[in-house]
Coordinates of C-alpha atoms in Angstrom, one line a residue:
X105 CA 91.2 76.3 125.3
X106 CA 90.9 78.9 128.3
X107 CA 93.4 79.3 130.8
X108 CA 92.9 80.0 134.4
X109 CA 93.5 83.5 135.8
X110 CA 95.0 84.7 132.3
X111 CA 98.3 82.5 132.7
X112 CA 100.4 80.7 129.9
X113 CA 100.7 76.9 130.8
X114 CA 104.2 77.4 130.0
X115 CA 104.3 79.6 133.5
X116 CA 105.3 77.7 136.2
X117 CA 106.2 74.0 136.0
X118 CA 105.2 72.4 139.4
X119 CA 106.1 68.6 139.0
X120 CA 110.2 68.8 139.0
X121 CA 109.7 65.0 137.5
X122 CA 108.2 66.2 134.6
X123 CA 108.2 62.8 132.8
X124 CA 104.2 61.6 133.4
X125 CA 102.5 65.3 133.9
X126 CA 100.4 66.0 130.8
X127 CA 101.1 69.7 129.5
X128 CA 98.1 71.2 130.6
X129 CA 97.6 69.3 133.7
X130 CA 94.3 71.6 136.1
X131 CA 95.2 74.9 134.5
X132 CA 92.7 73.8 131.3
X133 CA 89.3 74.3 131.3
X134 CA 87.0 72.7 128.3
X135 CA 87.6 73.9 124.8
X136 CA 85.3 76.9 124.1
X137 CA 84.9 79.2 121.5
X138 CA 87.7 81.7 122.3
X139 CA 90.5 79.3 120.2
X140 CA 90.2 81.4 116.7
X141 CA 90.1 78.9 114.1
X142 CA 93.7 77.9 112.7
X143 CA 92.2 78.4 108.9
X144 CA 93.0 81.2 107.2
X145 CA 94.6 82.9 110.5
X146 CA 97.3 84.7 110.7
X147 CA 99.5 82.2 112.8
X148 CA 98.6 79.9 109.8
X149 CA 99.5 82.2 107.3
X150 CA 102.9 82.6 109.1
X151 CA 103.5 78.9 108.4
X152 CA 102.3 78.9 105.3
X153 CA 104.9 81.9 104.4
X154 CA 107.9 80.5 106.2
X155 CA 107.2 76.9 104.2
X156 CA 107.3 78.6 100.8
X157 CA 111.0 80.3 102.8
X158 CA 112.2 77.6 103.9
X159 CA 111.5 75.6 100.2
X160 CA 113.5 78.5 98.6
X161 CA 116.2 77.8 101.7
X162 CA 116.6 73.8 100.9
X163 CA 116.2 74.6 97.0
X164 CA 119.3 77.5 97.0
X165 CA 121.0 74.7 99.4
X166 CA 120.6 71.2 97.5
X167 CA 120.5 72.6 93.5
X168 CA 124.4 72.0 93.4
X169 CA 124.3 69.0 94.5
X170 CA 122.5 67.6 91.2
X171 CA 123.9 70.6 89.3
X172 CA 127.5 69.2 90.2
X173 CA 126.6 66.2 88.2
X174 CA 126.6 68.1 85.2
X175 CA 128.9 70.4 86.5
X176 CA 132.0 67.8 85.9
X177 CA 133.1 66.3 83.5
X178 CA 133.3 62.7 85.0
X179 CA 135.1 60.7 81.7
X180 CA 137.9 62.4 82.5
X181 CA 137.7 61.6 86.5
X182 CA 139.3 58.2 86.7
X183 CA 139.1 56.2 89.9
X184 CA 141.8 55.0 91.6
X185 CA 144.2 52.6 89.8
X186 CA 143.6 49.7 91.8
X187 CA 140.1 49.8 92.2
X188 CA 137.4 48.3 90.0
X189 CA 135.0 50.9 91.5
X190 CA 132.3 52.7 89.3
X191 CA 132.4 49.4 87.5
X192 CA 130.9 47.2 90.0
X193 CA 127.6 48.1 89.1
X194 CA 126.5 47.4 85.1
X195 CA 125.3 50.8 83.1
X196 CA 121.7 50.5 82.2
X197 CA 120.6 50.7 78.7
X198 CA 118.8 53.8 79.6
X199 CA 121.4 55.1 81.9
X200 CA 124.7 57.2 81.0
X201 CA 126.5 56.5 83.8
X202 CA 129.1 58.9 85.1
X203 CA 129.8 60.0 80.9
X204 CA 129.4 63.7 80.2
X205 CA 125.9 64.9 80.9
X206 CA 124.0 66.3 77.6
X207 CA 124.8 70.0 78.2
X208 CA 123.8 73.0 75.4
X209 CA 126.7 74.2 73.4
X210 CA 128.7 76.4 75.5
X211 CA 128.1 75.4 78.5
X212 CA 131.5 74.4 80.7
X213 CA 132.2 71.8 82.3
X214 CA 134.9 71.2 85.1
X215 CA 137.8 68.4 86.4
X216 CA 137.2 68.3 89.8
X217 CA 138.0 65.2 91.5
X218 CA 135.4 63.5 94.3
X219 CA 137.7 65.3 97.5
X220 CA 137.2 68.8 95.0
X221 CA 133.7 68.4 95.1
X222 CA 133.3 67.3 98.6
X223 CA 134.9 70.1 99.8
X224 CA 132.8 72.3 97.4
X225 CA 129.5 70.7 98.4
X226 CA 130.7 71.1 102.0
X227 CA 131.4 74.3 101.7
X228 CA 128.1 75.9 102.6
X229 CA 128.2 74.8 105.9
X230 CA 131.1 76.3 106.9
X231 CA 129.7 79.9 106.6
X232 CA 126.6 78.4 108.2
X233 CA 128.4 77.3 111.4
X234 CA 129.3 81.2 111.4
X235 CA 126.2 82.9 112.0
X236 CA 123.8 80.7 113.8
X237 CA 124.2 81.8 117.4
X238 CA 124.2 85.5 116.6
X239 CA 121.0 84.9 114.3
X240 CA 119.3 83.6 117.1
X241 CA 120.6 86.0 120.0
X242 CA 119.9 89.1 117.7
X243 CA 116.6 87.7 116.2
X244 CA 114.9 86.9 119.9
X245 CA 116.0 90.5 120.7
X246 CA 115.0 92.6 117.6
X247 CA 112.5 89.9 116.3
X248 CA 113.4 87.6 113.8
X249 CA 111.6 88.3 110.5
X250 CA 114.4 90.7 109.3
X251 CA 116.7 88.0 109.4
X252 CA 114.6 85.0 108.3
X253 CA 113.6 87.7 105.1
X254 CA 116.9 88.7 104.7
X255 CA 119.1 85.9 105.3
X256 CA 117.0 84.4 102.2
X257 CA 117.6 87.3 100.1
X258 CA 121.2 87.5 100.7
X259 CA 121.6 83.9 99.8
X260 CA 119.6 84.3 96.9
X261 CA 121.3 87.4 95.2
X262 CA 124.4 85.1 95.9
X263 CA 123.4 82.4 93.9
X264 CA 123.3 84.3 91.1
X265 CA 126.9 84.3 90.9
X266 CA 127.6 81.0 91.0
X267 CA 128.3 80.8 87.6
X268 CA 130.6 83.5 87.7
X269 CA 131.8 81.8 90.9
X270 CA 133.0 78.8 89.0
X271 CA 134.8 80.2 85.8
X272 CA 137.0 81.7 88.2
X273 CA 137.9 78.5 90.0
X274 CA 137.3 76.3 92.9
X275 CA 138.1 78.6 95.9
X276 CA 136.0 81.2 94.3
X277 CA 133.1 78.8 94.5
X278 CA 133.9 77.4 97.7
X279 CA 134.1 81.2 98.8
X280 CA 131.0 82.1 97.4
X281 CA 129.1 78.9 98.7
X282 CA 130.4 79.6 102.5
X283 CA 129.1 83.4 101.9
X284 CA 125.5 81.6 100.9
X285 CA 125.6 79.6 104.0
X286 CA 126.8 82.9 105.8
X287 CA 123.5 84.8 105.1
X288 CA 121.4 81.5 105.4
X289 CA 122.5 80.5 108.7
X290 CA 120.0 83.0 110.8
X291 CA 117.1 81.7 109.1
X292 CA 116.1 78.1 111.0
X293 CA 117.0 80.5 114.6
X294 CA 115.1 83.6 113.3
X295 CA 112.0 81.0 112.7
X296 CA 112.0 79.9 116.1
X297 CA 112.6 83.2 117.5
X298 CA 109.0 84.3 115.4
X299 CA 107.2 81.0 116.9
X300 CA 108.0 81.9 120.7
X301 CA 105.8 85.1 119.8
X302 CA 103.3 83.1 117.7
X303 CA 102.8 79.8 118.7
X304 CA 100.1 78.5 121.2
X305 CA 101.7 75.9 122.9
X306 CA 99.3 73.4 122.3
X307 CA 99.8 74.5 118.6
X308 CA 103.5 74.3 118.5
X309 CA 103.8 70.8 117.1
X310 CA 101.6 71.3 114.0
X311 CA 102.8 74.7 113.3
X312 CA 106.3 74.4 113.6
X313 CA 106.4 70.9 111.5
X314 CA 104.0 72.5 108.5
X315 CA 106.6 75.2 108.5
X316 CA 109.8 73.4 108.7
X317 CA 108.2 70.4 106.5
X318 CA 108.9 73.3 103.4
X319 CA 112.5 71.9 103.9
X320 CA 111.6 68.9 102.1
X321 CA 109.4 70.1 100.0
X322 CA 111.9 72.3 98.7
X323 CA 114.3 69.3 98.3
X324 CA 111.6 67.3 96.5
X325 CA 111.0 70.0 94.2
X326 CA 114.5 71.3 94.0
X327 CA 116.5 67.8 93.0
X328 CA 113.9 67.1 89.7
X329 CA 113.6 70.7 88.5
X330 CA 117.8 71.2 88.6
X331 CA 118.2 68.2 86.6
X332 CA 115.5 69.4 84.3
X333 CA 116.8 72.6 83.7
X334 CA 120.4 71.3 83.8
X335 CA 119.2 68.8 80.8
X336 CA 117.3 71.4 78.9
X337 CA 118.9 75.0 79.5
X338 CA 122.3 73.6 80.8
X339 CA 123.0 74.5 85.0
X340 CA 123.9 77.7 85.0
X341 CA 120.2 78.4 84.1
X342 CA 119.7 76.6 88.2
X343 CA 121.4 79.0 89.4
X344 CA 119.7 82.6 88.0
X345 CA 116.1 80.8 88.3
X346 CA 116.9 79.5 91.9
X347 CA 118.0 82.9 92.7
X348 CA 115.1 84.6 91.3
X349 CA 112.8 82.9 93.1
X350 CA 114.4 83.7 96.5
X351 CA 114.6 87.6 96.2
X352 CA 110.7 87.3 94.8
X353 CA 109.6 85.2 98.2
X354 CA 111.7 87.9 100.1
X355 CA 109.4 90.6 98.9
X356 CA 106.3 89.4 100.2
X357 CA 107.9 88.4 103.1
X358 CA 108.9 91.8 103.8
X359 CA 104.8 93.0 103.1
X360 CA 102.9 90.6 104.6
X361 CA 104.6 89.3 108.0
X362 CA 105.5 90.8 111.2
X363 CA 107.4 89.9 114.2
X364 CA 104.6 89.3 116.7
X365 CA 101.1 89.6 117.0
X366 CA 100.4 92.6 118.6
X367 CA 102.3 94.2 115.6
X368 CA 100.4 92.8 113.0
X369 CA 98.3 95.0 110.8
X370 CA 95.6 92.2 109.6
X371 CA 95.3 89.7 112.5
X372 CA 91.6 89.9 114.4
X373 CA 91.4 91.0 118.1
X374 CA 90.7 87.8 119.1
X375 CA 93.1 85.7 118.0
X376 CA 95.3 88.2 118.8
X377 CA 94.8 87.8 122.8
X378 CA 94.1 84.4 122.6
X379 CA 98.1 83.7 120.8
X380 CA 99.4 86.2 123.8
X381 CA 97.6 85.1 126.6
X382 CA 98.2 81.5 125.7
X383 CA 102.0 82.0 125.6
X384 CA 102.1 84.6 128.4
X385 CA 105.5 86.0 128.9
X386 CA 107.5 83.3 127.9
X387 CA 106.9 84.2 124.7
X388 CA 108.5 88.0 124.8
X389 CA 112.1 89.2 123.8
X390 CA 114.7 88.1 125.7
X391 CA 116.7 91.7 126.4
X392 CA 120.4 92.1 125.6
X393 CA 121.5 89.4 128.2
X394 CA 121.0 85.8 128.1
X395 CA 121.7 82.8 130.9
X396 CA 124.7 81.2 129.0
X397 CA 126.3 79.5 132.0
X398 CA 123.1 77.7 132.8
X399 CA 122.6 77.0 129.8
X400 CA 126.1 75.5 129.3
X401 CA 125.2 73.5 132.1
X402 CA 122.0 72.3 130.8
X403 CA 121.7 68.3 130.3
X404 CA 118.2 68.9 128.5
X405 CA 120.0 71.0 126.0
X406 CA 123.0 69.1 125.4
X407 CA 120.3 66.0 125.0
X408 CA 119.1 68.2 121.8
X409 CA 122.8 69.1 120.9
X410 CA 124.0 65.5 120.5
X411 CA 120.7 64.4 119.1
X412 CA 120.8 66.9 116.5
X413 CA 124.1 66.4 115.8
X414 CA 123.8 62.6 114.9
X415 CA 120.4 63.2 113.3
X416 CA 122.0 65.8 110.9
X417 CA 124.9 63.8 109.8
X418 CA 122.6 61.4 107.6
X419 CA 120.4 64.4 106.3
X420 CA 123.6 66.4 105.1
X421 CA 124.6 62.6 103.1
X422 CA 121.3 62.3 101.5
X423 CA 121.4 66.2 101.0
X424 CA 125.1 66.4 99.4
X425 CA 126.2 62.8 98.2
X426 CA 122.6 61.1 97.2
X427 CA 122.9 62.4 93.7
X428 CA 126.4 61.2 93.5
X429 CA 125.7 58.1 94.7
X430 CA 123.1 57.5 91.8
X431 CA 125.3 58.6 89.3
X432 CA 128.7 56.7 90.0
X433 CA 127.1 53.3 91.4
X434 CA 123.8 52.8 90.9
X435 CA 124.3 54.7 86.9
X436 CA 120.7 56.5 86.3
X437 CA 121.3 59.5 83.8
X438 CA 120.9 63.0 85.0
X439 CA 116.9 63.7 84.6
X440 CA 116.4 59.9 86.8
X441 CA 119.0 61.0 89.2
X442 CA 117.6 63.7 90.0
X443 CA 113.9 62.4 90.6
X444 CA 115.0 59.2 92.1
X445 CA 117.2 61.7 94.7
X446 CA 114.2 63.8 95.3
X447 CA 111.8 61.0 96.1
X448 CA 113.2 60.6 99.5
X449 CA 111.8 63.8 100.9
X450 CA 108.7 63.4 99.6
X451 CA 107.9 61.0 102.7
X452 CA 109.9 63.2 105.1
X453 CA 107.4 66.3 103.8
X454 CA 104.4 64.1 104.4
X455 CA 105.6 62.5 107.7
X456 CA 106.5 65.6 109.8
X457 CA 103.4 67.3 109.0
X458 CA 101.6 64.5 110.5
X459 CA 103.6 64.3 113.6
X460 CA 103.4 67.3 113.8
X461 CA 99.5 66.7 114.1
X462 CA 99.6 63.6 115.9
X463 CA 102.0 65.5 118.8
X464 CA 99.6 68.1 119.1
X465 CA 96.8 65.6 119.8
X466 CA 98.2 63.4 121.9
X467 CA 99.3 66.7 124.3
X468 CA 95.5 68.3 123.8
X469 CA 93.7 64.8 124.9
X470 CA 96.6 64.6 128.0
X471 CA 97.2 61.0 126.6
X472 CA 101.6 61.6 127.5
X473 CA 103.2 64.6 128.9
X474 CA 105.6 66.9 126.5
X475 CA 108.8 64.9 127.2
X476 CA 107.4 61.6 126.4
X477 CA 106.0 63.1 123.1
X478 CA 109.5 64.8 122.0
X479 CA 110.8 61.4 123.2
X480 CA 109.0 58.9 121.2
X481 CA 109.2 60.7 117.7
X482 CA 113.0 61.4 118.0
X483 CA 113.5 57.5 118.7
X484 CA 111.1 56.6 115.7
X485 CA 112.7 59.4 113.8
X486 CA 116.5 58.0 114.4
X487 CA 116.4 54.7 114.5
X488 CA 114.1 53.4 112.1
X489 CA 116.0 55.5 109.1
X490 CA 119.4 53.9 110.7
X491 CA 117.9 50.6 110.2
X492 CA 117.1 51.6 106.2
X493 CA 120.4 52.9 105.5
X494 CA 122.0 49.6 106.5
X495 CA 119.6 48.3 104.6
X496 CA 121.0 50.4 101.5
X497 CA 124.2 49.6 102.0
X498 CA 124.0 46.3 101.5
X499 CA 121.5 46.5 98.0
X500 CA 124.1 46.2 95.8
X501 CA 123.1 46.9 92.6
X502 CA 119.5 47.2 92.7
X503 CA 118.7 50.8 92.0
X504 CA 114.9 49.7 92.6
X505 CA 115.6 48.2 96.6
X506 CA 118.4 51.1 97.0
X507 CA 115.8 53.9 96.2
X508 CA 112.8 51.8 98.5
X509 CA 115.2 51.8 101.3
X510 CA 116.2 55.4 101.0
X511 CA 112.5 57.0 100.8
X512 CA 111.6 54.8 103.8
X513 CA 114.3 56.1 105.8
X514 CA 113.9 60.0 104.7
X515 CA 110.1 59.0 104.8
X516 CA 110.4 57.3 108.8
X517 CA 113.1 60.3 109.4
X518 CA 110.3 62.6 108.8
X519 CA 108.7 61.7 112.1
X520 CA 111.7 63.6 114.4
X521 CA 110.6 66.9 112.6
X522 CA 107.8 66.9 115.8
X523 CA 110.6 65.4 118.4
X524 CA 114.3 66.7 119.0
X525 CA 113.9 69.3 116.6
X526 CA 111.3 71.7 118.3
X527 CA 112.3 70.5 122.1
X528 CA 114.5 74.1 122.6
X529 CA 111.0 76.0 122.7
X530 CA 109.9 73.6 125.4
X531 CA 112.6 73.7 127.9
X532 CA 113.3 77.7 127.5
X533 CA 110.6 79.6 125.3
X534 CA 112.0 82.6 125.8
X535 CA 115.3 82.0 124.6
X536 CA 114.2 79.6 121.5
X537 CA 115.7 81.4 119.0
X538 CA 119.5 81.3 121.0
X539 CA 119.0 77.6 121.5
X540 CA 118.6 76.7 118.2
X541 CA 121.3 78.9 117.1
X542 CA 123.9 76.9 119.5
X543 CA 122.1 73.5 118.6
X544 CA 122.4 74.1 114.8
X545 CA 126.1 75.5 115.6
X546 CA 126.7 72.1 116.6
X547 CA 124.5 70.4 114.6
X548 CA 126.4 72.0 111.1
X549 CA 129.4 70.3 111.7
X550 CA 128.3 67.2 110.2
X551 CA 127.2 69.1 107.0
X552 CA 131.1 70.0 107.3
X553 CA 132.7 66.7 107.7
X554 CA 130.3 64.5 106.3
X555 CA 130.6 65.6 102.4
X556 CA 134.5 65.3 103.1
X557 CA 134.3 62.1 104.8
X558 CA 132.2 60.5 101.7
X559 CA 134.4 62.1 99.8
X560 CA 137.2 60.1 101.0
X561 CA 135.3 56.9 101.5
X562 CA 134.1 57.0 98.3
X563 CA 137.0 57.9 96.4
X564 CA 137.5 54.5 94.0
X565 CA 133.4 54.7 93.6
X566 CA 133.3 51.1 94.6
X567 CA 130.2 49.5 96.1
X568 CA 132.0 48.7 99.4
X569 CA 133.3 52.3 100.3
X570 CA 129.2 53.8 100.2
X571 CA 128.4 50.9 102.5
X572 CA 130.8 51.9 104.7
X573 CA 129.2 55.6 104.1
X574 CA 125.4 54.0 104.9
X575 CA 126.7 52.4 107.7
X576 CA 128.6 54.7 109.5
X577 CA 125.5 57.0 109.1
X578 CA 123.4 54.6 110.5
X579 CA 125.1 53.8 113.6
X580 CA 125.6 57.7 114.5
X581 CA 121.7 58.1 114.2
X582 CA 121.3 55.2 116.3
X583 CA 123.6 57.1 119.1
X584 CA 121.4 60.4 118.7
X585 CA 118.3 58.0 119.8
X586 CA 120.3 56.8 122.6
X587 CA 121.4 59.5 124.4
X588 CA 118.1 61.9 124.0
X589 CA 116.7 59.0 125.1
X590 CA 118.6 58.9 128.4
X591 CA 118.7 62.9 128.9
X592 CA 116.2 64.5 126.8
X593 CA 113.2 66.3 128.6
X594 CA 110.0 68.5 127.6
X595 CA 109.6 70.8 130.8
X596 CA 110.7 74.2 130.5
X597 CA 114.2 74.4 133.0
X598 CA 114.5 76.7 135.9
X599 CA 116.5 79.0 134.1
X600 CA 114.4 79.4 131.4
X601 CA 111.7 81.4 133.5
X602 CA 111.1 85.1 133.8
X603 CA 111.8 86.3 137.2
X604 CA 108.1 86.9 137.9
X605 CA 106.9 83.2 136.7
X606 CA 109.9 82.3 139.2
X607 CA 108.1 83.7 141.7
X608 CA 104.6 82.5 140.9
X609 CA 106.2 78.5 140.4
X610 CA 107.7 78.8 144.3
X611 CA 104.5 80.7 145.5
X612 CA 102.5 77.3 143.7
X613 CA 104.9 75.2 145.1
X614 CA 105.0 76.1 148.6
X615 CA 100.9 75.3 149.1
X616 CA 102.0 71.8 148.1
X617 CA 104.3 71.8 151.3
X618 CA 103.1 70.1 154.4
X619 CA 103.9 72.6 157.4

């Protein structure tokens, strides 16, 4: 791809509709040989780093949800009086039901009730609400590989307390958990921040989704390993080798990446000009002050915001509650539990890689402009998973049909990874990294209430209560796909634009003016 007269297509939007104009629309000329292969590139080594990251990120976030399973010593947790639930379902001959998990000698266990361990599995997100908007407003300023490096060594040397953590008592663990979501909530801004330096826009899609996708990956890997290492070393062995494996991924972060391309040591000349021409000056830092009134005032943005929101909500259930789910109703012992709660993510890895791929291609052949694009995998990615968690709540019994409908909806969920969740580099490049910081702000609060919710919901165990949990998740997603929908858009806004591409858009604009 070569660009006329050395600008960035993300310069100057001309069409104020926006809706029907493909990205590129005259400014592209044929596809030559001055796009640098994506193998073995720097950009692609960038993604490949920040996948292995963000695995480390989801496994230091999800290990206690399986670990909590062992964690407790659920025989002598007793459901409500009145309530038949946890019996509903019959115990498997291979299954232990909610019964003491085989734990080494030594190893403690805890009474902690379903609210106790809602609030503890909650309790991440309330340090991560903390730190996402200064993450991204320091990391689009300074550059964000400092905080996407250290945010996951912080959080890792802090996971190797947990152990510690939880001798001393709940509200030392609930402490320590809200410091790991502290130092973990500038890591998804700080990534964003690097890709408005790094990404081509016609790369963005595939890039950003192979990097994000190590999310769940890292779930996937994360919820089988903890039960096996719960089962054979007892969990406070998650913890130390969790926590290892951060602070080892930190060091090479710190060797081998750098904030932009002009700064990197190893990347070739050519790909170098071709990533900054390509992005123009969109793509530079921001400087110490920001837009935040229009921004405020930004339907586009709130469209994300509200999305993200009800998109999160049933990501933070399967993330926190899954595992108790499979334990309490559906009865699998620890090692299937934690496979069976991993499985889900495996189509979610799979599935926003390739929309990430499929986005990217149907922007490159002009087949649908960037807002239709974002458009049509946030309503594939929303509502189909709503439809599969109503379908889970009403499985009964059937761990085989509750487990299908569970990785179809993680696996159709996957699909938003290339919609909603990478729109706040299209509408303001420059300030990506700030965006995602306020959209994650907002969209954390349902990794908040959610656990507590369940928690309440789900406090007799009974069959009933986690249909109402499915449910409710269901018809929030369905409300995210709604109003993005409506408001949602994938042109860059007004306010968004350097002065001088301000200038250059009205200049444009003004030949199209009859006089």
């Amino acid at each position: 791809m070569a660009l006329q007269n050395g600008y960035s297509i993300d310069s100057s939007p001309l069409d104020e509709s926006g809706d029907t104009t493909p990205l590129l629309k005259k400014e592209v000329v044929d596809v030559d040989d001055s796009v640098p292969p994506q193998c073995c590139s720097a950009r692609c080594n960038l993604a490949i780093m920040m996948f292995f990251g963000f695995s480390v990120v989801y496994g230091l976030r999800v290990n206690l949800s399986v670990a909590m399973v062992a964690m407790v010593n659920g025989t002598k947790i007793q459901p409500s009086l009145n309530s038949s639930g946890g019996h509903e379902c019959p115990v498997s001959s291979h299954g232990n039901g909610s019964q003491i998990p085989d734990q080494p000698d030594g190893i403690p266990l805890y009474l902690w009730d379903s609210l106790t361990q809602g609030l503890l599995l909650g309790a991440f997100f309330f340090g991560y609400l903390v730190t996402q908007i200064p993450g991204g407003y320091l990391a689009g300023h300074f550059g964000g590989s400092i905080f996407l490096g250290g945010g996951v060594l912080g959080t890792a040397a802090l996971t190797l307390l947990t152990p510690l953590a939880a001798q001393l008592g709940p509200y030392w663990l609930f402490g320590l958990r809200a410091l790991e979501g502290f130092g973990e909530g500038v890591t998804f801004p700080a990534m964003m921040a690097m890709w408005a330096r790094w990404a081509p826009p016609l790369e963005r899609s595939r890039l950003m989704t192979l990097s994000g996708s190590g999310a769940n990956f890292g779930a996937f890997v994360a919820l089988p390993l903890t039960g096996f290492i719960c089962h054979s070393l007892g969990w406070p062995a998650v913890f130390y080798m969790f926590g290892g494996a951060g602070c080892i991924w930190a060091v090479f972060w710190f060797i081998l990446v750098s904030d932009q391309p002009g700064t990197h040591p190893r990347i070739s000349t050519r790909e170098k000009d071709y990533i900054i021409n390509s992005i123009g000056k969109g793509g530079g830092a921001h400087g110490w002050s920001v837009p935040l009134l229009p921004m405020m005032l930004s339907v586009p943005l709130w469209a994300i915001i509200v999305s993200q929101m009800c998109a999160n909500w049933g990501n933070c259930i399967l993330l926190t509650s899954l595992p108790t789910y499979m334990d309490t109703v559906l009865h699998f012992d620890l090692r299937q539990n934690a496979f069976l709660s991993a499985l889900p993510y495996l189509g979610g890895w799979a599935f926003s890689v390739i929309s990430g791929v499929v986005a990217d291609s149907l922007l490159e052949k002009e087949l649908l402009s960037v807002t239709a694009v974002r458009k049509i995998f946030t309503i594939t990615g929303l509502l189909l998973p709503a439809a599969f968690l109503v379908a889970v709540g009403y499985s009964g019994c059937s761990g085989v049909l509750a487990v299908t409908f569970l990785t179809l909806s993680s696996t159709a969920g996957g699909t938003s990874a290339a919609g909603v969740f990478i729109n706040q580099i299209d509408i303001a490049p420059r300030y990506a990294g700030v965006l995602l910081g306020i959209t994650n702000t907002f969209g954390t609060i349902p990794g908040v209430v959610a656990p507590i919710i369940t928690g309440y919901l789900t406090k007799d165990q009974s069959l009933a209560g986690w249909r109402s949990v499915f449910c409710l998740s269901a018809g929030i997603s369905a409300v995210g796909a709604f109003i993005f929908t409506l408001f949602g858009s994938g042109e860059v806004q007004k306010w968004a634009l350097v002065e001088v591409d301000q200038e250059q858009a009205e200049t444009k604009r003004d030949r199209f003016i009859p006089t």
